[in-house]
Coordinates of C-alpha atoms and ligand atoms in Angstrom, one line a residue:
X1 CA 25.0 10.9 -6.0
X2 CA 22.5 10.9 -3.0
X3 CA 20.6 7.7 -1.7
X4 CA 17.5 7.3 -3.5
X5 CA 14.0 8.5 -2.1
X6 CA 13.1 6.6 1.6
X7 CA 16.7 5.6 1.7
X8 CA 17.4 7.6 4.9
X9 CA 20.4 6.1 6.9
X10 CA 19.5 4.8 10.5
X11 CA 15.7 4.9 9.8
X12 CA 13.0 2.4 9.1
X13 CA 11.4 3.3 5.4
X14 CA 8.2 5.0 5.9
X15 CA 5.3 4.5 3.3
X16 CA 1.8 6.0 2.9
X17 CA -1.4 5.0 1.6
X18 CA -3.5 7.8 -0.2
X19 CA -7.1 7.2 -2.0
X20 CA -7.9 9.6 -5.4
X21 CA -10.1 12.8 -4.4
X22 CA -13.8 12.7 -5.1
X23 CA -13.8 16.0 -5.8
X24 CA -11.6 19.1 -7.4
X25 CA -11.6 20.8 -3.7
X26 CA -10.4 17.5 -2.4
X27 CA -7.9 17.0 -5.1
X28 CA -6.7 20.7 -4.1
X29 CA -6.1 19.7 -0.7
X30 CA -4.5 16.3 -1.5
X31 CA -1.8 18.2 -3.6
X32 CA -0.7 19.9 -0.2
X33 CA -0.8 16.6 1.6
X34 CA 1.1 14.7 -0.8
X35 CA 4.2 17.6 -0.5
X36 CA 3.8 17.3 3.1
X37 CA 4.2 13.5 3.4
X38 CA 7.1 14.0 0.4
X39 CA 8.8 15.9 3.3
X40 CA 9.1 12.8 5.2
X41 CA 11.3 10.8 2.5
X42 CA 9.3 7.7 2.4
X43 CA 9.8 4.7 0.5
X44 CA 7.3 4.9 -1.7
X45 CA 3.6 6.9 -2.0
X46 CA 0.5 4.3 -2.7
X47 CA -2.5 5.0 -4.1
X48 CA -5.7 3.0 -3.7
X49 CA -7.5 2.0 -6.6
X50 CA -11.7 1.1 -6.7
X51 CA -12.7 -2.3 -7.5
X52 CA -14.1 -2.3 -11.2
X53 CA -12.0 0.2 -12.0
X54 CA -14.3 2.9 -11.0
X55 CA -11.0 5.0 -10.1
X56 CA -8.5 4.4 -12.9
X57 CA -9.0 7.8 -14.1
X58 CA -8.3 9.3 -10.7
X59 CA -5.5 6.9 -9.4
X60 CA -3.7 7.9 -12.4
X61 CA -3.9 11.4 -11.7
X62 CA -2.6 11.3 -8.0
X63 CA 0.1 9.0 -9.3
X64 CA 0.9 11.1 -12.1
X65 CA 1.4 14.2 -9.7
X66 CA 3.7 11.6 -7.4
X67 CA 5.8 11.0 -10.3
X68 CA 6.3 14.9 -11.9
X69 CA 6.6 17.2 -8.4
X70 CA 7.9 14.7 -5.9
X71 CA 11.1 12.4 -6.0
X72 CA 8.9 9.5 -3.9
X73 CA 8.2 6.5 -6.1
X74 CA 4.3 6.1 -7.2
X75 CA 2.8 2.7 -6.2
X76 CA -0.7 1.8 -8.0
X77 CA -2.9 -0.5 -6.7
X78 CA -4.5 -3.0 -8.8
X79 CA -8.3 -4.8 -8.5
X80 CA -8.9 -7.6 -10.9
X81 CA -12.4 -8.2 -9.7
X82 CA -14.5 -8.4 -12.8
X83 CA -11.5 -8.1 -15.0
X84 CA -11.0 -10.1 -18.2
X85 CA -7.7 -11.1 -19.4
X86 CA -7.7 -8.4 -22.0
X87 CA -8.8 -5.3 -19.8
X88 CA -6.4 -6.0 -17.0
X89 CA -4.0 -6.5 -19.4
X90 CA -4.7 -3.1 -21.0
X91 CA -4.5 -1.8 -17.8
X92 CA -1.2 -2.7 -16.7
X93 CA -0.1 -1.4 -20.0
X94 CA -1.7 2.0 -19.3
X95 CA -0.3 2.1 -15.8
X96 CA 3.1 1.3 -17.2
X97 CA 3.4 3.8 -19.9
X98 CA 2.2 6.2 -17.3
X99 CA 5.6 5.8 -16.1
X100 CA 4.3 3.7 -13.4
X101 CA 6.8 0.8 -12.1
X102 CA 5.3 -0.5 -8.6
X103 CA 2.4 -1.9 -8.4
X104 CA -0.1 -3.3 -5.3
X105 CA -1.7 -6.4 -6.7
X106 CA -5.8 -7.0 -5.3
X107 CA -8.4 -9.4 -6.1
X108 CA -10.6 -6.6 -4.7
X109 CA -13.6 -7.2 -3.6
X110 CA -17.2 -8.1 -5.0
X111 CA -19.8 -5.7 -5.5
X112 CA -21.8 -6.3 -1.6
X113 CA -24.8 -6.7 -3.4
X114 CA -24.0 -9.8 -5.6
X115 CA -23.2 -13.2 -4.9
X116 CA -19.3 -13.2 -3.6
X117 CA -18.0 -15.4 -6.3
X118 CA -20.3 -14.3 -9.4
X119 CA -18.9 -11.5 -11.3
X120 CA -15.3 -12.1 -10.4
X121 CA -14.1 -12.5 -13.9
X122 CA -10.8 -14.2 -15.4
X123 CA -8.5 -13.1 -12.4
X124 CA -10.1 -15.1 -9.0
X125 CA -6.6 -14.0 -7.5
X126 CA -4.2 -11.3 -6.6
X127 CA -1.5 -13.8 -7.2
X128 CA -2.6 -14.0 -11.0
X129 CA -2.7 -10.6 -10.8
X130 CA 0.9 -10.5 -10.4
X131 CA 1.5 -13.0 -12.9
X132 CA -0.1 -11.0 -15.5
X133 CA 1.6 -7.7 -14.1
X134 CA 5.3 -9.6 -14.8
X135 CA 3.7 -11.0 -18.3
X136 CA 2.8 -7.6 -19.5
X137 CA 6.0 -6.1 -18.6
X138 CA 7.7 -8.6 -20.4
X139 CA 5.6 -8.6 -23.4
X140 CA 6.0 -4.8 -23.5
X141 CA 9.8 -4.7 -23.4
X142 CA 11.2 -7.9 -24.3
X143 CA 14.8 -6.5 -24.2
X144 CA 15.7 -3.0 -23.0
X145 CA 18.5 -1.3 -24.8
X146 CA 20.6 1.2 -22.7
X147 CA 24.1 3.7 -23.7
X148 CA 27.3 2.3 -22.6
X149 CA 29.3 5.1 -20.8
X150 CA 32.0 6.8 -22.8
X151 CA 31.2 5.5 -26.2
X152 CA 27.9 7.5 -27.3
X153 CA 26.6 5.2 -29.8
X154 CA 27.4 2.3 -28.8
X155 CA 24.2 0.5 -27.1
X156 CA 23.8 -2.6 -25.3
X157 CA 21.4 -5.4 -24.2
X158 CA 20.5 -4.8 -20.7
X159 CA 18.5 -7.9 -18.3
X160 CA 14.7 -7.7 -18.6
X161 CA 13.7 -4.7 -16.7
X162 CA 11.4 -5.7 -13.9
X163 CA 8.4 -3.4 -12.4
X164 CA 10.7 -2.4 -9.4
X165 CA 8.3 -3.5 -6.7
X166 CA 5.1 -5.8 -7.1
X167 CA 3.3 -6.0 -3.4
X168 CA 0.7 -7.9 -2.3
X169 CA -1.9 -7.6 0.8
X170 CA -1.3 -9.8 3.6
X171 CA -4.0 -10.5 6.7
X172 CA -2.4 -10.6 10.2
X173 CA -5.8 -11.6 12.0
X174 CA -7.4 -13.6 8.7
X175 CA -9.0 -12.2 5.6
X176 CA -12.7 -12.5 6.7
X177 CA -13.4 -14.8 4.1
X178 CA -10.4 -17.2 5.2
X179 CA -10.8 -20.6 6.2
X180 CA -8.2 -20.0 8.9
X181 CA -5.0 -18.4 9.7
X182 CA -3.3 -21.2 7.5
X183 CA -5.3 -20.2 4.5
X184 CA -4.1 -17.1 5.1
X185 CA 0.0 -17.8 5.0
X186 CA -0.6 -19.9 2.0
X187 CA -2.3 -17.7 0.1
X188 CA 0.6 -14.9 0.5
X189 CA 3.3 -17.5 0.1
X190 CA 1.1 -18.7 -3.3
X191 CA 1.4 -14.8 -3.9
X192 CA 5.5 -14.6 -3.5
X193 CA 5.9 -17.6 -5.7
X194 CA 3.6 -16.0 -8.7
X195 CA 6.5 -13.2 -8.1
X196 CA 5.4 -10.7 -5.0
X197 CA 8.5 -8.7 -3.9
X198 CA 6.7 -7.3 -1.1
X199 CA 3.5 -7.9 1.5
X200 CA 1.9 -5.1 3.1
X201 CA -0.6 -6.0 5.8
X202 CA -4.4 -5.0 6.6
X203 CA -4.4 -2.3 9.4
X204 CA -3.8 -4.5 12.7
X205 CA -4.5 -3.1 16.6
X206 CA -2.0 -5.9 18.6
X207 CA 1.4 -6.0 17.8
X208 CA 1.6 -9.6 19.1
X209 CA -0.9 -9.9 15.7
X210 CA 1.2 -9.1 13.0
X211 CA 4.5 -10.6 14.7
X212 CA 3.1 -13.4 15.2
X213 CA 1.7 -13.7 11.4
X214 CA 4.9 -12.8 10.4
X215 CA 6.4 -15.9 12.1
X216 CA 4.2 -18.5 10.3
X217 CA 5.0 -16.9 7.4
X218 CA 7.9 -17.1 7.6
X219 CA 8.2 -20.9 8.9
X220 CA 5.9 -21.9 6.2
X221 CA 8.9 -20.2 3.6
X222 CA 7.9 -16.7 2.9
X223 CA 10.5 -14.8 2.3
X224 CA 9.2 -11.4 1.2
X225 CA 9.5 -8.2 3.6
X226 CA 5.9 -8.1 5.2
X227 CA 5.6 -4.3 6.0
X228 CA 3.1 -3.9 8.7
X229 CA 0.2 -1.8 7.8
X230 CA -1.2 1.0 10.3
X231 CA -3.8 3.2 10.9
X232 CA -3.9 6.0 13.4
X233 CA -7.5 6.8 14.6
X234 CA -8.4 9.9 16.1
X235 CA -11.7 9.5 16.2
X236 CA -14.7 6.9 17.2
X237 CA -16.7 7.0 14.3
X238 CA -13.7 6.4 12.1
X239 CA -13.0 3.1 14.3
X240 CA -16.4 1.9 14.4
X241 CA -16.5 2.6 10.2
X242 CA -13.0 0.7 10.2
X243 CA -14.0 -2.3 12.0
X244 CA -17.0 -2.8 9.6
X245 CA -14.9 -2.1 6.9
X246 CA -12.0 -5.0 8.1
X247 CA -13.6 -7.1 10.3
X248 CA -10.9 -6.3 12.9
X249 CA -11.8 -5.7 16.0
X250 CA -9.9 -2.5 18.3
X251 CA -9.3 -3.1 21.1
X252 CA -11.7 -2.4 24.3
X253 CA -9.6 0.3 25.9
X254 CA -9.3 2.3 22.5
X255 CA -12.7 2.0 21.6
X256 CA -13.8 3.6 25.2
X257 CA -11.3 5.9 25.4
X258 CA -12.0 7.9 22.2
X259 CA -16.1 7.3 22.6
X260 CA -15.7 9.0 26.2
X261 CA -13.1 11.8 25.5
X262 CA -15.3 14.9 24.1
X263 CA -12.6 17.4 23.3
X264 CA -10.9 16.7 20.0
X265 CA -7.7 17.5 20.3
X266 CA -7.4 15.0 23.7
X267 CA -9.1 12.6 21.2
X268 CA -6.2 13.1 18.5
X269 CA -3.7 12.4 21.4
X270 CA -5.1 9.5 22.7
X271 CA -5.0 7.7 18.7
X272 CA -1.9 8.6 17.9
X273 CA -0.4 7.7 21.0
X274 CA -1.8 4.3 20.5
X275 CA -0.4 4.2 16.9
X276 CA 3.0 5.6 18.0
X277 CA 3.7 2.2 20.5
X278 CA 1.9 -0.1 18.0
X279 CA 4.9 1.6 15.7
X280 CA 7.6 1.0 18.4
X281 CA 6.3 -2.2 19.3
X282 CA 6.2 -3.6 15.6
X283 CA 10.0 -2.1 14.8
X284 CA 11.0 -3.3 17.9
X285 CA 10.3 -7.3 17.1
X286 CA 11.6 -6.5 13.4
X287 CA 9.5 -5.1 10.9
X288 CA 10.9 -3.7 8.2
X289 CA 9.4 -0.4 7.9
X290 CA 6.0 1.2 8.5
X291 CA 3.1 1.8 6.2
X292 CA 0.6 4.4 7.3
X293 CA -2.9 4.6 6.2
X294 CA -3.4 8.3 6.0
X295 CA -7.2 8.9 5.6
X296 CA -5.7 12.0 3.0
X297 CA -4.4 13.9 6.1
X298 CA -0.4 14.3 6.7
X299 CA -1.1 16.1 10.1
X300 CA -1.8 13.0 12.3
X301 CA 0.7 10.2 10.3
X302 CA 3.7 12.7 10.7
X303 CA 2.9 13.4 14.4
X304 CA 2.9 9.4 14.9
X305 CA 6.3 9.7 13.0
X306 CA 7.5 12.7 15.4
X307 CA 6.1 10.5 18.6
X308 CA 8.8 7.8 17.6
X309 CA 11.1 10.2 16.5
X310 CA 11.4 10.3 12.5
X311 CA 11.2 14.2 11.5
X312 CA 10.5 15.2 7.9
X313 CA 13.7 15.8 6.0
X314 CA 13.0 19.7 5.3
X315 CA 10.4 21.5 7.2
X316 CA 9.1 20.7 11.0
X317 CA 5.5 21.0 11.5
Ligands
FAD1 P1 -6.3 -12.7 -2.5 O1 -4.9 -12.7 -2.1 O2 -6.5 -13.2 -3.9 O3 -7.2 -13.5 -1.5 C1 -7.6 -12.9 -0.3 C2 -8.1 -14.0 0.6 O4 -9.2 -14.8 -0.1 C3 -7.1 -15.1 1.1 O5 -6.4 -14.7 2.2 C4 -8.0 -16.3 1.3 O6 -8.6 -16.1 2.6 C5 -9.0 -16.1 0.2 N1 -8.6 -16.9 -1.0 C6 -7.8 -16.5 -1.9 N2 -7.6 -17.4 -2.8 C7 -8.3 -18.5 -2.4 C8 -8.5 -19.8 -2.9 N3 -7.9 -20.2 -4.0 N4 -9.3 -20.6 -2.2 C9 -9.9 -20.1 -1.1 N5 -9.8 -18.9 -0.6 C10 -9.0 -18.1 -1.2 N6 -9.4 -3.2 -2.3 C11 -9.7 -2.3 -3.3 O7 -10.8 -2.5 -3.9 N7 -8.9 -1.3 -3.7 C12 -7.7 -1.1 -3.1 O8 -7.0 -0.2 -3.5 C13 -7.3 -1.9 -2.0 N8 -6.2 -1.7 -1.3 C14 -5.8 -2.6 -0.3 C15 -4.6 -2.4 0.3 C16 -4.2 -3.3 1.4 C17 -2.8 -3.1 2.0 C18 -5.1 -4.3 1.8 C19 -4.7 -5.2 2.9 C20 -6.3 -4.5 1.2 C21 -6.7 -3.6 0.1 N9 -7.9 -3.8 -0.5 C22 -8.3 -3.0 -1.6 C23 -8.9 -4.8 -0.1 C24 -8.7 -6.2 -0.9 O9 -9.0 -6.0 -2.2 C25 -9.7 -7.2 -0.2 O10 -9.4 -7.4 1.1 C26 -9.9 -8.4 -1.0 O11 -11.0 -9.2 -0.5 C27 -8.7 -9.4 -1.0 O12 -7.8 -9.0 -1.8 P2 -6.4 -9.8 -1.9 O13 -5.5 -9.1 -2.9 O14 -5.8 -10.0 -0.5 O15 -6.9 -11.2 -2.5

């Protein structure tokens, strides 16, 4: 039997983040995409999710085409931002009986014209998020029943099946509405505890950022795999849009570098070269693996991957 998908011998696991199309030309094009970053082998294939649920119907139907024409595991992302108990556990449900087994758990964020803590509903935390997410599988199968090799009828009881990965988000330079870095490490290690098998962190421009989150975290007993999060950025109104977006700053040298480069290509260089040593650096001090933001595009994630030498499996290109 081979290794399953993103278990690629003498290679960090690669994952991508995709968003659903807002439109059947864009859902088109994403098809393509998600065959060419299926080429790659990665771990696992997540796909973002809109606070309020303003997505579901879309998420499901990227996730859906992850599951039937590639071997790469789905992950769904979660919001529970205005969620009662009862829809979010409906949701899960839905998700689940999808066929869906990993799952990214978010509070999500408040609508930007309200008041940031009215409206939140029964869920004020990713880490009950992933409470509920265990609960429902649980309630759903309470025991599994599986063949036992050789005898055909014969069944038996197998252990609780588990959704095989629940992840949470983790914030190398401070969720913007932190108190502090501290808030920060106990929130995820709150997270783990409520049973998070894996971080993945906001996009991050310093290496010395995420290593050195990684290392409170893991002094203040996290024990999860915190996959560093990154985002190569080819151009400067994607950056500026980004550091709205996050709150994190780029660094000076980036920033000017693609604002004064006019030709395009030069401009692509210049990001991904910036991504591809973030990438080394990161592996280097001993992340796990790398999760790219791909903005929908496989072009510029897998030349970051060819820049620090992981190839697709199949095709070049
Ligand atoms: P939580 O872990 O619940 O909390 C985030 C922060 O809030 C904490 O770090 C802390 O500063 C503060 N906080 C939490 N609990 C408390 C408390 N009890 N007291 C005081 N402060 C507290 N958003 C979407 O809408 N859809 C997506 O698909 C999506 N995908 C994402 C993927 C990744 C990898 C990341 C990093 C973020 C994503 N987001 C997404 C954004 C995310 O929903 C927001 O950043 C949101 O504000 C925080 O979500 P969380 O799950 O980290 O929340």
């Amino acid at each position: 039997m081979t290794g399953a998908a993103g278990d690629c011998p003498g290679r960090p696991p690669i994952s991508f983040e995709l968003y659903p199309p807002r439109s059947d030309a864009a859902a088109i094009a994403l098809g393509r995409t998600i065959d060419r970053l299926a080429e790659v082998d990665p771990a696992f294939i997540s796909v973002t999710f809109g606070a309020g649920g303003s997505s579901r119907g879309r998420s499901l139907t990227v996730l859906r085409y992850i599951l039937e024409h590639t071997r790469v595991e789905p992950m769904a992302h979660l919001t529970c931002v205005g969620s009662s108990h009862a829809e979010a556990n409906r949701l899960v449900r839905e998700f689940l009986d999808a066929g869906i087994t990993s799952f990214l758990a978010l509070r999500g964020d408040p609508p930007e014209d309200g008041d940031a803590d009215a409206g939140l509903g029964d869920l004020g935390s990713a880490a009950e998020l992933v409470q509920l997410i265990h609960r429902v599988q649980e309630e759903r199968e309470p025991f599994g029943q599986v063949g036992v090799p050789g005898t055909p009828r014969a069944r038996r009881i197998r252990a609780r099946p588990r959704p095989e990965r629940v992840a949470v988000a983790a914030f190398p330079t401070g969720h913007p509405r932190s108190r502090g870095l501290a808030q920060d490490v106990d929130v995820l290690l709150a997270k783990e505890v409520a049973g998070a098998t894996l971080a993945i962190t906001q996009l991050f421009w310093r290496a010395e950022d995420y290593l050195g989150f990684v290392e409170r975290a893991r002094a203040a007993g996290v024990t999860i795999p915190i996959l560093p999060g990154l985002m190569p950025v080819t151009t400067p109104a994607r950056l500026a849009r980004l550091t709205q977006l996050t709150g994190v700053e780029p660094p000076a040298e980036l920033a000017i570098a693609l604002e004064i480069e006019p030709d395009a290509e030069a401009r692509a260089e210049i990001g991904e070269t910036h991504a591809a040593a973030l990438a080394d650096a990161v592996l280097e001090g001993g992340a796990p693996g790398l999760h790219l933001y791909t903005y929908n595009q496989h072009g510029t994630v897998r030349s970051v991957l060819e820049r620090i030498g992981i190839h697709s499996a199949t095709t070049h290109g």
